[in-house]
Every structure is written in structure tokens, then in C-alpha cells.
Coordinates of C-alpha atoms in Angstrom, one line a residue:
Chain A
M1 CA 0.0 0.0 0.0
S2 CA 1.3 3.5 -0.8
T3 CA 2.4 5.8 1.9
V4 CA -0.8 7.8 1.7
E5 CA -2.8 5.0 3.3
Q6 CA -3.1 6.3 6.9
D7 CA -3.9 4.4 10.1
F8 CA -6.7 6.7 11.0
V9 CA -9.0 5.6 8.1
H10 CA -9.9 2.6 10.3
E11 CA -10.9 4.9 13.1
P12 CA -14.7 5.3 13.4
L13 CA -16.2 8.6 12.5
G14 CA -16.4 9.6 16.2
P15 CA -19.2 11.3 18.1
R16 CA -18.6 14.9 16.8
L17 CA -18.7 14.0 13.1
R18 CA -21.7 11.7 13.7
H19 CA -23.5 14.5 15.5
Q20 CA -22.7 17.0 12.6
I21 CA -24.0 14.5 10.0
A22 CA -27.1 13.8 12.1
T23 CA -27.8 17.5 12.4
I24 CA -27.7 18.1 8.7
A25 CA -29.9 15.1 8.1
R26 CA -32.4 16.4 10.6
H27 CA -32.7 19.7 8.7
A28 CA -32.9 18.1 5.3
E29 CA -36.2 17.4 3.7
D30 CA -35.3 13.7 3.8
K31 CA -32.3 12.0 5.3
R32 CA -30.5 10.9 2.2
A33 CA -30.6 14.5 0.9
A34 CA -27.8 15.1 3.4
C35 CA -25.5 12.4 1.9
I36 CA -23.3 14.6 -0.3
D37 CA -22.7 17.1 2.5
A38 CA -22.0 14.1 4.9
L39 CA -19.5 12.6 2.5
K40 CA -17.8 15.9 2.2
L41 CA -17.5 16.3 6.0
V42 CA -16.0 12.8 6.2
Q43 CA -13.6 13.7 3.4
K44 CA -12.6 17.0 5.1
R45 CA -11.6 15.0 8.2
F46 CA -10.1 11.9 6.6
R47 CA -9.2 13.2 3.0
F48 CA -11.1 10.4 1.4
V49 CA -14.1 8.2 2.1
S50 CA -13.1 4.7 3.1
D51 CA -15.4 1.7 3.0
V52 CA -15.7 1.7 6.8
H53 CA -16.8 5.3 6.8
L54 CA -19.1 4.9 3.9
A55 CA -20.9 2.1 5.7
E56 CA -21.2 4.2 8.9
V57 CA -22.6 7.2 7.0
A58 CA -25.0 5.0 5.1
A59 CA -26.4 3.6 8.4
L60 CA -26.8 7.1 9.8
L61 CA -28.8 8.2 6.7
E62 CA -30.8 5.0 6.5
M63 CA -29.3 4.1 3.1
T64 CA -27.6 0.9 2.1
P65 CA -23.8 1.1 1.6
A66 CA -24.4 0.2 -2.1
E67 CA -26.8 3.1 -2.5
L68 CA -24.5 5.5 -0.9
D69 CA -21.5 4.2 -2.9
G70 CA -23.5 4.7 -6.1
V71 CA -23.8 8.4 -5.1
A72 CA -20.2 8.7 -3.9
T73 CA -18.7 7.3 -7.1
F74 CA -20.9 9.5 -9.3
Y75 CA -19.4 12.8 -8.2
N76 CA -16.0 14.1 -9.2
L77 CA -15.2 15.7 -5.9
I78 CA -15.8 12.7 -3.6
F79 CA -12.7 10.5 -3.4
R80 CA -13.2 6.9 -2.7
R81 CA -9.5 6.2 -2.8
P82 CA -6.7 7.7 -0.6
V83 CA -5.3 11.0 -1.9
G84 CA -2.2 12.9 -0.9
R85 CA -2.0 15.7 1.6
H86 CA -2.7 18.2 -1.2
V87 CA -4.9 17.6 -4.1
I88 CA -4.1 19.4 -7.4
L89 CA -7.1 19.9 -9.6
L90 CA -5.7 20.8 -13.0
C91 CA -8.2 22.0 -15.6
D92 CA -8.2 19.9 -18.8
S93 CA -11.1 21.6 -20.6
V94 CA -11.0 23.6 -23.8
A95 CA -10.0 27.1 -22.9
C96 CA -7.0 25.8 -20.8
W97 CA -6.2 23.4 -23.6
V98 CA -5.9 26.3 -26.1
M99 CA -3.7 28.2 -23.7
G100 CA -1.2 25.4 -23.0
G101 CA -3.0 23.2 -20.5
A102 CA -1.3 20.1 -22.0
A103 CA 2.1 21.7 -21.3
A104 CA 1.1 22.5 -17.8
C105 CA 0.0 18.9 -17.3
A106 CA 3.3 17.6 -18.7
H107 CA 5.3 19.9 -16.5
L108 CA 3.5 18.9 -13.3
C109 CA 3.8 15.2 -14.2
E110 CA 7.5 15.7 -14.8
R111 CA 8.1 17.7 -11.6
L112 CA 6.0 15.3 -9.4
S113 CA 7.0 12.1 -11.2
V114 CA 3.4 11.0 -11.5
K115 CA 0.8 10.5 -14.2
P116 CA -2.6 12.2 -14.0
G117 CA -4.6 10.5 -11.3
E118 CA -1.6 9.4 -9.2
T119 CA -0.1 10.4 -5.9
T120 CA 3.5 11.3 -5.3
E121 CA 5.8 8.9 -3.6
D122 CA 6.0 11.1 -0.5
G123 CA 2.2 11.4 -0.3
R124 CA 2.4 15.1 -0.6
F125 CA 0.4 15.6 -3.9
T126 CA -2.3 13.9 -5.9
L127 CA -2.7 15.2 -9.4
L128 CA -6.2 15.1 -10.8
P129 CA -7.6 16.5 -14.1
I130 CA -10.7 18.5 -13.5
V131 CA -13.3 20.0 -15.9
C132 CA -13.3 23.7 -16.6
L133 CA -12.7 25.7 -13.4
G134 CA -14.4 28.8 -14.8
H135 CA -11.2 30.8 -14.7
C136 CA -10.8 30.9 -18.5
D137 CA -9.6 34.5 -18.8
H138 CA -6.6 33.3 -16.7
A139 CA -6.0 30.0 -18.4
P140 CA -4.3 27.6 -17.8
A141 CA -5.8 27.3 -14.3
M142 CA -5.7 24.8 -11.4
M143 CA -6.7 24.5 -7.8
V144 CA -4.5 23.2 -5.0
D145 CA -6.8 22.2 -2.2
E146 CA -9.2 25.2 -1.9
D147 CA -7.0 27.8 -3.6
L148 CA -7.3 28.8 -7.3
Y149 CA -4.3 29.6 -9.5
G150 CA -4.3 31.0 -13.0
D151 CA -2.0 32.2 -15.7
L152 CA 0.1 29.1 -15.2
D153 CA 3.5 28.7 -16.8
A154 CA 6.5 26.6 -15.9
A155 CA 8.0 29.2 -13.5
R156 CA 4.7 29.8 -11.8
L157 CA 4.0 26.1 -11.4
D158 CA 7.4 25.6 -9.8
D159 CA 6.8 28.5 -7.5
I160 CA 3.4 27.2 -6.4
L161 CA 4.8 23.7 -5.8
R162 CA 7.5 25.2 -3.6
R163 CA 5.0 26.7 -1.2
F164 CA 3.9 23.2 -0.3
R165 CA 7.4 21.9 0.5
Chain B
M1 CA -22.9 55.9 -21.7
I2 CA -23.8 52.2 -21.5
E3 CA -25.8 51.2 -18.5
T4 CA -24.6 48.1 -16.7
P5 CA -27.2 46.9 -14.2
L6 CA -25.4 43.5 -13.6
T7 CA -22.0 44.9 -12.7
A8 CA -22.8 48.5 -11.6
T9 CA -22.3 47.7 -7.9
I10 CA -19.1 45.7 -8.3
Q11 CA -16.2 47.4 -6.6
P12 CA -12.9 48.1 -8.3
D13 CA -11.1 45.9 -5.8
G14 CA -13.4 43.0 -6.5
K15 CA -14.5 42.6 -2.9
P16 CA -18.3 42.2 -2.5
L17 CA -20.3 44.9 -0.8
D18 CA -21.6 43.9 2.6
V19 CA -25.3 44.4 3.1
T20 CA -25.0 48.0 4.3
G21 CA -22.8 48.9 1.4
Y22 CA -25.2 47.2 -1.0
E23 CA -28.1 49.1 0.5
R24 CA -26.2 52.4 0.2
V25 CA -26.0 51.9 -3.6
G26 CA -29.8 51.2 -3.7
G27 CA -29.7 47.5 -2.9
Y28 CA -32.8 45.8 -1.6
Q29 CA -35.1 48.6 -2.9
A30 CA -36.3 46.4 -5.7
M31 CA -37.2 43.7 -3.1
R32 CA -39.2 46.3 -1.1
K33 CA -41.0 47.3 -4.2
A34 CA -41.7 43.7 -5.2
L35 CA -43.1 42.7 -1.8
N36 CA -45.7 45.5 -2.3
M37 CA -46.6 44.1 -5.8
T38 CA -48.7 41.0 -6.6
P39 CA -46.8 38.0 -7.8
E40 CA -48.8 38.3 -11.0
A41 CA -47.6 41.9 -11.5
I42 CA -44.0 40.9 -11.0
I43 CA -44.3 38.1 -13.5
G44 CA -46.0 40.5 -15.9
E45 CA -43.1 43.0 -15.6
I46 CA -40.5 40.2 -16.2
K47 CA -42.4 39.0 -19.2
S48 CA -42.6 42.5 -20.6
S49 CA -38.8 42.9 -20.1
R50 CA -38.3 40.0 -22.4
L51 CA -35.7 38.6 -20.1
R52 CA -34.5 35.2 -21.4
G53 CA -32.6 32.7 -19.3
R54 CA -28.8 33.3 -19.3
G55 CA -27.8 29.7 -18.7
G56 CA -27.8 28.8 -22.4
A57 CA -31.3 27.6 -23.3
G58 CA -32.8 31.1 -23.3
F59 CA -36.3 30.3 -22.1
Q60 CA -38.4 33.3 -21.3
T61 CA -38.0 33.8 -17.5
G62 CA -41.5 35.3 -17.0
R63 CA -43.1 32.3 -18.8
K64 CA -41.1 29.9 -16.7
W65 CA -42.4 31.6 -13.5
E66 CA -45.9 31.7 -14.8
A67 CA -46.1 28.0 -15.4
V68 CA -46.0 27.4 -11.6
P69 CA -49.4 27.0 -10.0
K70 CA -51.0 30.3 -8.8
R71 CA -50.6 31.1 -5.2
D72 CA -54.1 29.9 -4.2
E73 CA -53.6 26.6 -6.1
P74 CA -52.0 23.5 -4.5
P75 CA -49.4 22.2 -4.0
F76 CA -48.4 25.1 -1.8
L77 CA -44.8 23.9 -1.3
R78 CA -42.7 25.1 -4.2
Y79 CA -39.0 25.6 -4.7
L80 CA -36.8 28.2 -6.4
I81 CA -33.4 26.8 -7.4
V82 CA -30.5 28.9 -8.5
N83 CA -28.3 27.1 -11.0
A84 CA -24.9 28.2 -10.0
D85 CA -23.3 25.0 -11.2
E86 CA -21.2 26.8 -13.8
M87 CA -19.4 24.0 -15.6
E88 CA -19.9 24.7 -19.3
P89 CA -16.3 24.7 -20.5
G90 CA -15.2 28.2 -21.4
S91 CA -17.8 29.9 -19.2
F92 CA -16.8 32.1 -16.3
K93 CA -19.5 34.7 -16.0
D94 CA -21.4 33.4 -13.0
R95 CA -18.3 33.1 -10.9
L96 CA -17.9 36.9 -11.3
L97 CA -21.5 37.6 -10.1
L98 CA -21.3 35.0 -7.2
E99 CA -18.0 36.3 -5.9
K100 CA -18.4 40.0 -6.4
T101 CA -22.1 40.8 -6.1
P102 CA -23.7 38.1 -3.9
H103 CA -26.4 40.4 -2.5
Q104 CA -27.8 41.2 -5.9
L105 CA -28.3 37.5 -6.5
I106 CA -30.0 37.1 -3.1
E107 CA -32.2 40.0 -3.9
G108 CA -33.1 38.4 -7.2
V109 CA -33.8 35.1 -5.4
I110 CA -36.2 36.8 -2.9
I111 CA -38.1 38.5 -5.7
G112 CA -38.2 35.3 -7.8
A113 CA -39.3 33.2 -4.8
F114 CA -42.0 35.7 -4.0
A115 CA -43.2 35.7 -7.6
I116 CA -43.7 31.9 -7.6
Q117 CA -44.6 31.8 -3.9
A118 CA -41.7 29.5 -3.0
A119 CA -40.9 29.3 0.7
L120 CA -37.6 27.5 0.1
A121 CA -34.8 28.4 -2.3
Y122 CA -31.6 26.5 -3.0
I123 CA -28.5 28.0 -4.4
F124 CA -26.7 25.1 -6.1
V125 CA -23.1 26.0 -6.4
R126 CA -20.3 23.9 -7.9
G127 CA -18.0 22.6 -5.2
E128 CA -14.9 24.1 -6.8
Y129 CA -16.3 27.7 -6.4
V130 CA -14.9 27.9 -2.8
L131 CA -14.8 31.7 -2.6
A132 CA -18.3 32.0 -4.1
L133 CA -19.6 29.6 -1.5
E134 CA -18.0 31.4 1.4
R135 CA -19.2 34.8 0.2
L136 CA -22.8 33.6 -0.6
A137 CA -23.1 31.9 2.8
H138 CA -22.0 35.1 4.5
A139 CA -24.4 37.3 2.4
V140 CA -27.3 35.0 3.3
V141 CA -26.5 35.4 7.0
E142 CA -26.4 39.2 6.6
A143 CA -29.7 39.2 4.7
Q144 CA -31.3 37.1 7.4
A145 CA -30.0 39.5 10.1
R146 CA -31.7 42.4 8.2
G147 CA -35.0 40.4 8.0
Y148 CA -34.8 40.1 4.2
V149 CA -34.6 36.3 4.5
G150 CA -36.6 34.3 7.0
R151 CA -40.1 34.6 8.5
D152 CA -42.5 37.3 7.4
I153 CA -40.1 39.4 5.4
L154 CA -40.6 43.1 6.3
G155 CA -44.1 42.4 7.5
S156 CA -45.2 41.1 4.1
G157 CA -46.4 37.8 5.4
F158 CA -44.0 36.1 2.9
S159 CA -41.4 33.8 4.4
L160 CA -38.3 32.4 2.7
T161 CA -35.4 30.2 3.7
I162 CA -32.3 30.1 1.5
H163 CA -30.0 27.1 1.5
V164 CA -26.6 27.2 -0.2
H165 CA -25.6 23.8 -1.5
A166 CA -22.1 22.8 -2.6
S167 CA -22.2 20.3 -5.4
G168 CA -20.3 17.0 -5.4
G169 CA -19.3 18.0 -8.9
R170 CA -20.5 16.7 -12.2
Y171 CA -21.4 18.7 -15.4
I172 CA -24.8 17.0 -15.7
C173 CA -25.9 18.6 -12.4
G174 CA -26.5 21.8 -14.5
E175 CA -29.3 20.0 -16.3
A176 CA -32.4 21.1 -14.3
S177 CA -33.9 17.7 -13.7
A178 CA -30.5 16.1 -12.9
L179 CA -30.0 19.0 -10.4
F180 CA -33.1 17.9 -8.6
S181 CA -31.7 14.4 -8.3
A182 CA -28.4 15.8 -7.0
L183 CA -30.2 17.9 -4.3
E184 CA -32.2 14.9 -3.3
G185 CA -29.0 13.0 -2.6
R186 CA -29.0 10.8 -5.6
R187 CA -26.9 10.2 -8.7
A188 CA -27.5 13.3 -10.8
I189 CA -29.5 11.6 -13.6
P190 CA -31.9 13.7 -15.7
R191 CA -35.6 12.8 -15.5
A192 CA -38.2 12.3 -18.2
R193 CA -40.5 15.2 -19.2
P194 CA -43.4 15.5 -18.9
P195 CA -44.1 16.3 -16.2
R196 CA -42.5 19.7 -16.4
S197 CA -40.5 20.9 -13.4
A198 CA -43.0 23.7 -12.9
V199 CA -45.5 21.0 -12.0
S200 CA -43.2 18.3 -10.5
G201 CA -39.6 19.0 -9.8
L202 CA -37.6 18.8 -6.6
W203 CA -39.2 16.2 -4.4
G204 CA -42.1 16.1 -6.8
K205 CA -43.1 19.7 -6.1
P206 CA -43.4 22.6 -8.5
S207 CA -39.9 24.0 -9.0
V208 CA -38.2 26.7 -11.0
V209 CA -34.5 26.6 -11.9
N210 CA -32.9 29.9 -12.9
N211 CA -29.4 30.7 -13.8
V212 CA -27.3 33.1 -11.6
E213 CA -27.1 35.8 -14.3
T214 CA -30.8 35.6 -15.0
L215 CA -31.7 36.2 -11.3
C216 CA -29.2 39.1 -11.0
C217 CA -31.1 40.8 -13.8
V218 CA -34.4 40.7 -11.8
P219 CA -33.8 43.5 -9.2
P220 CA -32.9 46.2 -11.8
I221 CA -35.9 45.2 -13.9
I222 CA -38.3 45.5 -11.0
E223 CA -36.7 48.7 -9.8
R224 CA -36.5 50.6 -13.1
G225 CA -39.2 48.8 -15.2
A226 CA -39.4 46.6 -18.2
N227 CA -39.2 49.5 -20.8
W228 CA -36.0 50.7 -19.4
Y229 CA -34.6 47.2 -19.5
L230 CA -35.7 46.6 -23.1
G231 CA -34.1 49.9 -24.1
L232 CA -30.7 48.6 -22.9
S233 CA -30.7 45.9 -25.6
H234 CA -29.6 45.9 -29.2
S235 CA -32.0 43.0 -29.9
V236 CA -35.6 42.0 -29.5
D237 CA -34.8 40.4 -26.1
G238 CA -34.1 42.7 -23.2
G239 CA -31.2 43.9 -21.3
T240 CA -27.5 43.4 -21.1
K241 CA -25.3 40.3 -21.1
L242 CA -22.0 39.3 -19.6
Y243 CA -20.0 38.4 -22.7
G244 CA -16.6 36.8 -22.2
V245 CA -13.6 35.9 -24.3
S246 CA -10.8 33.4 -23.6
G247 CA -8.0 32.2 -25.8
R248 CA -5.1 34.0 -27.5
V249 CA -6.7 37.4 -27.5
K250 CA -4.9 40.5 -26.2
R251 CA -7.3 41.0 -23.3
P252 CA -9.2 37.9 -22.2
G253 CA -12.1 38.8 -19.9
L254 CA -15.7 39.6 -19.3
W255 CA -17.8 42.7 -20.3
E256 CA -21.3 43.6 -19.6
L257 CA -22.6 44.9 -23.0
P258 CA -26.0 45.5 -24.6
F259 CA -27.7 42.2 -25.5
G260 CA -27.1 41.6 -29.2
T261 CA -23.6 43.2 -29.4
P262 CA -21.9 42.0 -32.5
L263 CA -19.4 39.2 -32.2
N264 CA -16.6 41.2 -33.9
E265 CA -17.0 44.1 -31.6
I266 CA -16.6 41.8 -28.6
L267 CA -13.6 40.0 -30.1
F268 CA -11.7 43.0 -31.6
E269 CA -12.7 46.0 -29.5
H270 CA -13.3 44.6 -26.0
A271 CA -10.9 41.6 -26.1
G272 CA -8.5 43.7 -28.2
G273 CA -8.2 41.2 -31.1
M274 CA -5.6 38.5 -31.5
R275 CA -2.1 38.6 -29.9
A276 CA 0.8 39.0 -32.2
G277 CA 1.6 35.8 -34.1
Y278 CA -1.9 34.3 -33.7
E279 CA -4.8 34.3 -36.1
C280 CA -8.3 33.4 -35.3
R281 CA -9.6 30.3 -37.0
A282 CA -13.0 30.0 -35.4
V283 CA -14.8 30.5 -32.1
L284 CA -17.2 28.6 -29.9
P285 CA -19.6 31.4 -29.1
G286 CA -21.1 30.1 -25.9
G287 CA -19.2 27.2 -24.4
A288 CA -18.4 23.6 -25.4
S289 CA -21.9 22.7 -26.6
T290 CA -22.2 25.4 -29.3
A291 CA -21.3 25.1 -32.9
F292 CA -18.2 26.9 -34.3
I293 CA -18.6 30.3 -35.9
V294 CA -16.0 31.1 -38.6
P295 CA -14.6 34.6 -39.3
E296 CA -16.9 35.2 -42.3
N297 CA -19.8 35.3 -39.8
F298 CA -18.2 37.4 -37.2
D299 CA -20.6 40.3 -37.9
V300 CA -23.4 38.2 -36.2
R301 CA -25.2 39.9 -33.3
M302 CA -24.8 37.9 -30.1
D303 CA -28.4 37.3 -29.3
F304 CA -30.4 34.1 -29.4
A305 CA -32.1 34.4 -32.7
S306 CA -29.2 35.9 -34.7
V307 CA -26.7 33.2 -33.6
Q308 CA -29.3 30.5 -34.3
K309 CA -29.8 31.8 -37.8
I310 CA -26.2 31.1 -38.7
G311 CA -26.4 27.5 -37.3
S312 CA -25.0 28.0 -33.8
S313 CA -26.4 29.0 -30.5
L314 CA -25.6 31.8 -28.0
G315 CA -25.1 29.4 -25.1
T316 CA -23.5 31.2 -22.2
G317 CA -22.1 34.0 -24.4
N318 CA -18.6 33.2 -23.2
I319 CA -16.5 32.8 -26.3
V320 CA -13.6 30.4 -26.7
V321 CA -11.2 31.4 -29.5
L322 CA -9.4 28.7 -31.6
D323 CA -6.1 30.1 -33.1
Q324 CA -4.1 28.7 -36.0
R325 CA -1.4 27.2 -33.6
R326 CA -3.8 24.6 -32.2
C327 CA -5.1 21.6 -34.1
P328 CA -8.9 21.8 -34.7
I329 CA -9.1 18.0 -34.4
G330 CA -7.3 18.1 -31.1
L331 CA -9.7 20.7 -29.9
L332 CA -12.6 18.6 -30.9
R333 CA -11.0 15.6 -29.2
N334 CA -10.7 17.7 -26.0
L335 CA -14.4 18.7 -26.2
E336 CA -15.6 15.1 -26.8
H337 CA -13.4 13.8 -24.0
F338 CA -15.2 16.2 -21.7
F339 CA -18.6 15.1 -22.8
A340 CA -17.8 11.4 -22.8
Q341 CA -16.5 11.7 -19.2
E342 CA -19.4 13.8 -18.0
S343 CA -22.1 11.7 -19.5
C344 CA -24.2 10.4 -16.6
G345 CA -24.4 7.0 -18.3
W346 CA -28.2 6.7 -18.1
C347 CA -29.1 6.3 -21.7
T348 CA -27.2 4.1 -24.1
P349 CA -26.6 6.4 -27.1
C350 CA -24.8 8.9 -24.9
R351 CA -23.0 6.5 -22.7
D352 CA -21.6 4.4 -25.5
G353 CA -21.7 6.9 -28.4
L354 CA -19.6 9.6 -26.8
P355 CA -16.6 7.4 -25.9
W356 CA -16.8 6.0 -29.4
V357 CA -16.6 9.5 -30.9
E358 CA -13.7 10.3 -28.5
R359 CA -11.8 7.2 -29.6
I360 CA -12.2 8.0 -33.3
L361 CA -11.0 11.5 -32.8
T362 CA -8.1 10.4 -30.8
A363 CA -7.1 7.9 -33.5
I364 CA -7.4 10.6 -36.3
E365 CA -5.4 13.0 -34.2
A366 CA -2.7 10.4 -33.8
G367 CA -2.5 9.8 -37.5
E368 CA -4.3 6.4 -37.3
G369 CA -7.6 7.5 -38.8
K370 CA -9.3 5.9 -41.8
A371 CA -11.3 7.6 -44.5
E372 CA -14.5 5.8 -43.3
D373 CA -14.0 7.3 -39.8
L374 CA -15.4 10.6 -41.2
E375 CA -18.6 8.8 -42.2
L376 CA -18.8 7.3 -38.8
L377 CA -18.5 10.7 -37.1
I378 CA -21.2 12.1 -39.4
H379 CA -23.4 9.2 -38.5
H380 CA -22.9 9.9 -34.8
V381 CA -23.7 13.6 -35.2
S382 CA -27.2 12.6 -36.3
F383 CA -27.5 9.5 -34.1
L384 CA -26.7 11.5 -31.0
G385 CA -28.5 14.7 -32.1
P386 CA -31.7 16.3 -30.7
G387 CA -34.4 13.8 -29.9
C388 CA -32.2 10.7 -29.8
T389 CA -31.1 10.9 -26.2
F390 CA -32.6 11.3 -22.8
C391 CA -31.3 14.9 -22.2
D392 CA -29.4 17.6 -24.1
L393 CA -25.9 16.6 -23.2
A394 CA -25.1 14.5 -26.3
P395 CA -26.9 16.9 -28.7
G396 CA -24.8 19.6 -27.1
A397 CA -21.7 17.5 -27.7
M398 CA -22.6 17.1 -31.3
A399 CA -22.9 20.8 -32.0
P400 CA -19.2 21.5 -32.2
L401 CA -18.5 18.1 -33.9
G402 CA -21.1 18.6 -36.6
S403 CA -19.9 22.1 -37.4
G404 CA -16.2 21.0 -37.0
L405 CA -16.7 18.3 -39.7
K406 CA -18.0 21.0 -42.0
H407 CA -15.5 23.8 -41.3
F408 CA -12.4 21.6 -40.8
R409 CA -13.0 18.9 -43.4
S410 CA -9.7 19.5 -45.1
E411 CA -7.9 19.3 -41.7
F412 CA -9.6 16.0 -41.0
E413 CA -8.5 14.7 -44.4
R414 CA -4.9 15.9 -44.0
H415 CA -4.7 13.9 -40.7
I416 CA -6.0 10.8 -42.5
N417 CA -4.0 11.2 -45.7
E418 CA -0.7 12.2 -44.1
K419 CA -1.1 9.7 -41.3
A420 CA 0.1 12.3 -38.8
C421 CA -1.1 15.5 -37.1
P422 CA 0.1 18.6 -38.9
W423 CA 0.1 20.4 -35.5
H424 CA 2.2 17.7 -33.9
D425 CA 4.9 20.1 -32.8
T426 CA 2.6 22.4 -30.8
K427 CA 0.7 19.6 -29.1
D428 CA 2.4 20.0 -25.7
A429 CA 3.6 23.5 -26.3
W430 CA 3.0 26.4 -23.9
T431 CA 2.4 28.8 -26.7

């Protein structure tokens, strides 16, 4: 298993997270309507949604694990496999493609020694292609975790990566 | 001087006005006026303004609202949903409004909800729009504290709760009926029509889905009237539009301009024309699901009817420019990859057809295409066109492909005859 597999994924959700999820579910029109929010909360704490956590959330929302997994795997921003400490979402849509998005991708792959979809050896970064980030006037664009970066070129990419060293 | 009701309150530093600042520039006056009108009068005003949906389809907003049961007709539970799931490749206009003028959107939501008598509104924002989500959530709290959102708004007897939902992320969520599935905590799969959403939408209740830019137009229309709004436009439809340009132009960006501003004015005046060393081959006028427009048609007015007349569609009005340094087949492959990936997989033509199209384009781009591949692609354009699939995703995907096969026929043939991509050297290039 790669280094990003952490011990705590086998920890239960814990009372605080369970309480948060239950609260959202209570305010939703029906319990399962809270499931995307719930999965995001789990992911915020554990970085991805493990099988154990998926089953626990499903039970809380009165869904079967299979039903919830069907939802979880549908959405681009819910991760069902371990990711690195920082997730790079690199836009691979048309405006970025015109502006050198493929070069940006090649550069990141070279610097991180990964292919798109993979996590670096040290578990620091996961590189994921993402659909248009709506930052087209500053293409090529990417996000690292929750921050948006535009006007990417080789020097700027290197500079951004250094901030996470 | 051109009036810009959508962007007038945006500050030079880009920071959104807080509720006090927004009120100081006249914010929430339209809401006060609307709460003293009847829902029918509001809908009448919006209809007269000829406001058409800014998300791409261009449906008359007033007519959409009117289709919801009247206020004394059951069911009494209805929903207003803001489609802030901006994921059409090449589109970045809603981000601007969400991040820089969240209170104008909220004011539009209150007026819209009152018009259809919805007690609950959802703002469905794509998950990647982190800053927009933060600013919206904050603005909703501020509006609540002022009594503009919540129980018995300003003593009108009308109550409204606004929820901000962060999407799990998938292009198809922007399709209104798929958006309902997403909000209900399901896979975002579109639903069959009829019934129309105005009759049975979210949780089977009457629902209206409006785009961000559409709702941001509502407060100025209510405040200053339909005639004023109509007068802003250069077209039969009312108002202004956030036009955008990306690609190798001198000044990529967004501009609020009269509805129906000509394409060449947007490209060459506002965006400054092409950068040195680049020529414009064609543009996608309104995102990935619009057909190419070639330079001989650049005098077209950017309104729904005019763009349709030349075989494309206005879409989001955010233009992507293809220059001569990029391979048109590569661009089509990029677009079809997007559509194949984002297909929800529900109906067979879309689920199987789009990956097939992507594979053919990948092969042609790599110099492995055969002459009969072109016939296959043409077949797909009609086989995946309007009426053959469950929703509009695949027909949208076929719009650039169909027009690309026409405008770039010789480039397709060169790839096949030369068994190589003539643009091979620029494939991974920064410039």
C-alpha cells in the first residue's frame, strides 16, 4: 500500500462527526438529501471516504452502503481512494487546452514524477484532471486544495509547488 | 454611456459589498417594491422585459415563473433553485457575479421566490467555487439579520429560507432535472419530461430553476421597469449580457454589454483582437456545446435568434477562440473527451456513443484515422442529435463536432492522408 494510506482511516467517525451529520440530516427534507454534505464532511476530516466510513454514513442516513456508494462514485469531488496531503485539480477543458494546458500537465507530471490520477511517492500531492474551473480568462488554471491559481507557466507552477514543500 | 445593471455595484477591488454597502447603492429597494406588488404583476413585468434565461437555453423567464401553479392553487410547497453550477467549458461569468455581487443575486432570489410563492430556495453552487460559496453563505446570513430572508419578510407575510448547497461535482448537475436528483442526494441523472418541473420538480413539487445571471437581472428590472430594460438591448430580447472571451486574444475577460452586441465588436474591441503571431480560425460562441462560428460570420449579433440563424447558439455567451497554432481535431477531441467523461451513463446512445466518438477523434489526431471514420463521425452527429437521447448533453456535444466536420473537413482529411497531425509540434507547447 502506498504511503498515503493512513492508520486513522480505520478509526470510526467519532461522536462529533456523527453529530454533525445527524444535524444536517435532521434539517434536510429527507435524510438521504444530506448524503453529499455528509461525505464531504468525512472527506474533510479523513481526506477520502473509506469503505468503513461509507458504511457508517449510510447507516446514519438510512441508506444501504451500495446506494451511498452509487452516489459517492458518481461525483468528481468525492474521493473513494486515498489521496495525498494536497490535491491538485488541473483544468483539462477547452480554454485551458488552447492556452497550453497540456504543457502545464506535462510539466506537473515531470516535476512530481506522477501520471494524472496518481499520488507522489512522499504522499504530498495527488494530481487530478478536472473539468473547466471557470477561470478561463486566466487559463491555464488549477486549484491546489481550496485555492485557485491562474496564468500558469513553468516558472509559476514551480513557485506554487515550492509553497507546499 | 452604456448602463450596466449587472455589474454596476461591483467594486474596483473586486470585494463584494456587505449588506450595508449594497443598501447604500440602492440595494434591496427592488425587493421592497416587489413585496408590495402582486406575484402576477412581478411576472408581468419580467415578461414585458423579455428577459431570457442566461444559462444557455434562453427560455423566457417570465413564462417559466408563470407555469408554476398560482398562489391559491395547490401544492403550496414550491422551490426556487438557483443554478450556480457553472461547468460549461469556457464559461466564467457566473463566478464573477457570485463572488463580487452576492447580495444582488440574493435580492433576485427573494423577488423570484415571492413571484412563484416559494418558501424555500436552494442555491446550487459547484463545489470548486470555494470563494463564491463562502461569500454567498456570508451574504445570506447578513440578509437574514436584516430580516430580508426568514419569517414574514418586512411584515409582508411572505417567508423564505435560502440554502446554499455545494455540489459534489458533475457537469450533468447543471441540467435542471438532474440537479433535482443531486439535491435529493441521488446520482445526478436527468428525468423524463413531462411532467414539467413547474409541475413536478424537486421532491415532486413545483420547481423553477434559474441561472445566476438571470436572477441578477431581476432586481434592476423591478426597480426601473421593463421598458428601461428593453431599451438597454440591441436585440428583440431585453437587457445586457456578460460576454466573455478566452484564448489567444490581447485582453481575455468579461464585459457587460447590450444584449445583441456584434461578435466582432466583442472580439476585436473589447478583447483587443488576437495577440501578435496568432490568427483566429473560429470561435465557440457560448461554451463547449455550441457550434463553431467562422470569421466570415463574425458580424453576427450575439443574441439568441441571430446566432441561431447562422447555425450555432448563444449558449453562455462566453467565447472560446481557436487560433491557428492549435489543431482543430485536437480541440474537438478535447471537447468530446469532456462530454464522454461527464455523460451520466443513463441512456445508451450517450453512454456508448460519446466514448466511441472520442476514440475515433483520438485515432485521427494520432494519424491512425481511416477515410471511413469521417462517415462514422457524421453518423454519430445525427444519431446523438436532438431527440435521440434522454437529455441535451449528447446533442450539445454534437454541435461543435457537426460544425467542425464541415469547417475543418480539409484538416480532417490531412490527418488521415498524411497519417500524422500537422500540428504535432505544438501539441504539448505552452504557446
